[in-house]
XYZ file of C-alpha atoms in Angstrom:
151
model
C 61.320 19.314 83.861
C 59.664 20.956 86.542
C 60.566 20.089 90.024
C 58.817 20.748 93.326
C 60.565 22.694 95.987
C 60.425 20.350 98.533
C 62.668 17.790 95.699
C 65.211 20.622 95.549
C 65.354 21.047 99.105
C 66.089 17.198 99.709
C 68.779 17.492 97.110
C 70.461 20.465 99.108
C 70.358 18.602 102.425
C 71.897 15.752 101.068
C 74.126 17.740 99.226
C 75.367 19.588 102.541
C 75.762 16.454 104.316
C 78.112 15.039 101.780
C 80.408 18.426 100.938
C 83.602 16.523 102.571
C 83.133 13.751 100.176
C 82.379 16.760 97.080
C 85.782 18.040 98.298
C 87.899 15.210 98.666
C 86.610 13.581 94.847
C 87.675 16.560 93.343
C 91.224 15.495 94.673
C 91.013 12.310 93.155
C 89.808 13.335 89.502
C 91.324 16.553 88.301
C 88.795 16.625 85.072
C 85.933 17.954 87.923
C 85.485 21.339 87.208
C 82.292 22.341 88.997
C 83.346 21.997 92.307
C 81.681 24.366 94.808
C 83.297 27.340 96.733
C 82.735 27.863 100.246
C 80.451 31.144 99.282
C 78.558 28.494 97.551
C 77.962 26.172 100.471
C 77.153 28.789 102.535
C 74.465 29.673 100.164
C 73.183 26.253 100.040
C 72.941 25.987 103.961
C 70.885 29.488 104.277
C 68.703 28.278 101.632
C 68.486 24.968 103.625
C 67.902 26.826 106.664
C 64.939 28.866 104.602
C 63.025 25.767 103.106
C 63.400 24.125 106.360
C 60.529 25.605 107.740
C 58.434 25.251 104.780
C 58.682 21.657 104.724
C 58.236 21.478 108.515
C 54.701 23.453 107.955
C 53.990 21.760 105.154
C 54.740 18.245 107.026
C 52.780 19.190 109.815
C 49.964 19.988 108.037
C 50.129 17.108 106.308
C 49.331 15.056 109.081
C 46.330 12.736 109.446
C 46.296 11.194 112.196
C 46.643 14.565 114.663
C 44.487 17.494 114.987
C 45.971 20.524 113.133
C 43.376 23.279 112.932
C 44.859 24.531 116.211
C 48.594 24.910 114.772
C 47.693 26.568 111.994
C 47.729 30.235 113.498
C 51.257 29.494 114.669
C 52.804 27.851 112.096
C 51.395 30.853 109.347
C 53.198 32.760 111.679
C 56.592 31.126 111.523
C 56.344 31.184 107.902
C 55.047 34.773 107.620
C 57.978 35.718 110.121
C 60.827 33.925 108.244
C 59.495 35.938 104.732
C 59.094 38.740 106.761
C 62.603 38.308 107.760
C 64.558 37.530 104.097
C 62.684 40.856 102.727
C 64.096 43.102 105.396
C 67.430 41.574 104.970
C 70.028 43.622 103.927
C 70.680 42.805 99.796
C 71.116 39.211 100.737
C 71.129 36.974 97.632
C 67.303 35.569 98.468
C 65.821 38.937 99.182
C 64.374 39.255 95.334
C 62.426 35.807 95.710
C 61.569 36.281 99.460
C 60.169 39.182 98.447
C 57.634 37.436 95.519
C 57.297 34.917 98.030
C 55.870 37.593 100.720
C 53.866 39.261 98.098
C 51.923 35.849 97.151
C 51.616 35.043 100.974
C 49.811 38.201 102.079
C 47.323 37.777 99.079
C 46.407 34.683 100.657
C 46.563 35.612 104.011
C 44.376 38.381 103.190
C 41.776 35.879 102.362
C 42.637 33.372 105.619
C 39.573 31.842 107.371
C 39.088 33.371 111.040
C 37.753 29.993 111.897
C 41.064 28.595 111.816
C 42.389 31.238 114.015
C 39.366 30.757 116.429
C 40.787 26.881 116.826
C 44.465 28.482 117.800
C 42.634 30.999 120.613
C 40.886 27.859 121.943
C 43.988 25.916 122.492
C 44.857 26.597 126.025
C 49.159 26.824 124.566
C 48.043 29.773 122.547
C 45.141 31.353 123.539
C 44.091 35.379 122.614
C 47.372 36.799 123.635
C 49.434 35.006 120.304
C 46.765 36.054 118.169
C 46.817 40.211 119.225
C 50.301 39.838 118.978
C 50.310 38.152 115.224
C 47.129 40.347 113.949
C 49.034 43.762 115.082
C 52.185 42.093 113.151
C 50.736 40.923 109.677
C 48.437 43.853 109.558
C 50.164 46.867 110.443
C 47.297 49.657 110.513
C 44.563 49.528 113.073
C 42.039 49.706 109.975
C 43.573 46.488 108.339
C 42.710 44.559 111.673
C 39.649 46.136 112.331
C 38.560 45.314 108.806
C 40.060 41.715 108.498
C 38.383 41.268 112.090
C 34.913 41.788 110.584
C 35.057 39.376 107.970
């Protein structure tokens, strides 16, 4: 059965907030066998930590009853920043998927709508200097911003 990753990432919240009561049941019935490590929770919360700002992007651009063309720019970036951060990582356990992950992203964000990023420069929290500094970041060469500029 397929399952969404914001379902899985519900599960592992709820699964962090009850790993006393994991812990102690194992105590009371010796037949359970799968009971998790602390390498294992530790996992789970980094994971956690991960997802966490995908489903705080994804919830704030969810909204309807806000304006959210003018987050957009910013939020990308937290998301491009946190990928950005797993691939660089040194052989941690999610660096293989945050890697995919990154690839997919800058495929789309090769394709991004300047218009969106024109709503971030006119909020007066943002403005041109966030955008420089997130344009010189995603696109490393001077050619790549030039060029994604002129689109």
């Amino acid at each position: 059965v397929p399952t969404r990753w914001n379902s899985t990432y519900f599960m592992l919240e709820r699964a962090l907030l009850y790993k006393d009561a994991f812990a102690r049941y194992s105590m009371e019935d010796p037949g359970l066998v799968w009971l998790l490590g602390p390498e294992d929770w530790e996992k789970i919360a980094v994971i956690c930590g991960f997802l966490r700002v995908f489903y705080s992007v994804s919830t704030l651009f969810s909204g309807s009853s806000y304006a959210t063309t003018n987050l957009y720019f910013l939020e990308i970036w937290r998301v491009q920043a946190i990928l950005q951060e797993k691939v660089e990582s040194e052989g941690g356990f999610m660096k293989a998927m945050a890697v995919k992950m990154k690839d997919k992203f800058d495929k789309y964000w090769k394709s991004c709508n300047l218009i969106m990023i024109i709503a971030s420069i006119l909020d007066p929290r943002v403005k041109l200097t966030l955008s420089e500094l997130v344009f010189s970041r995603i696109y490393q060469s001077r050619e790549e911003r030039e060029e994604q500029m002129q689109m």
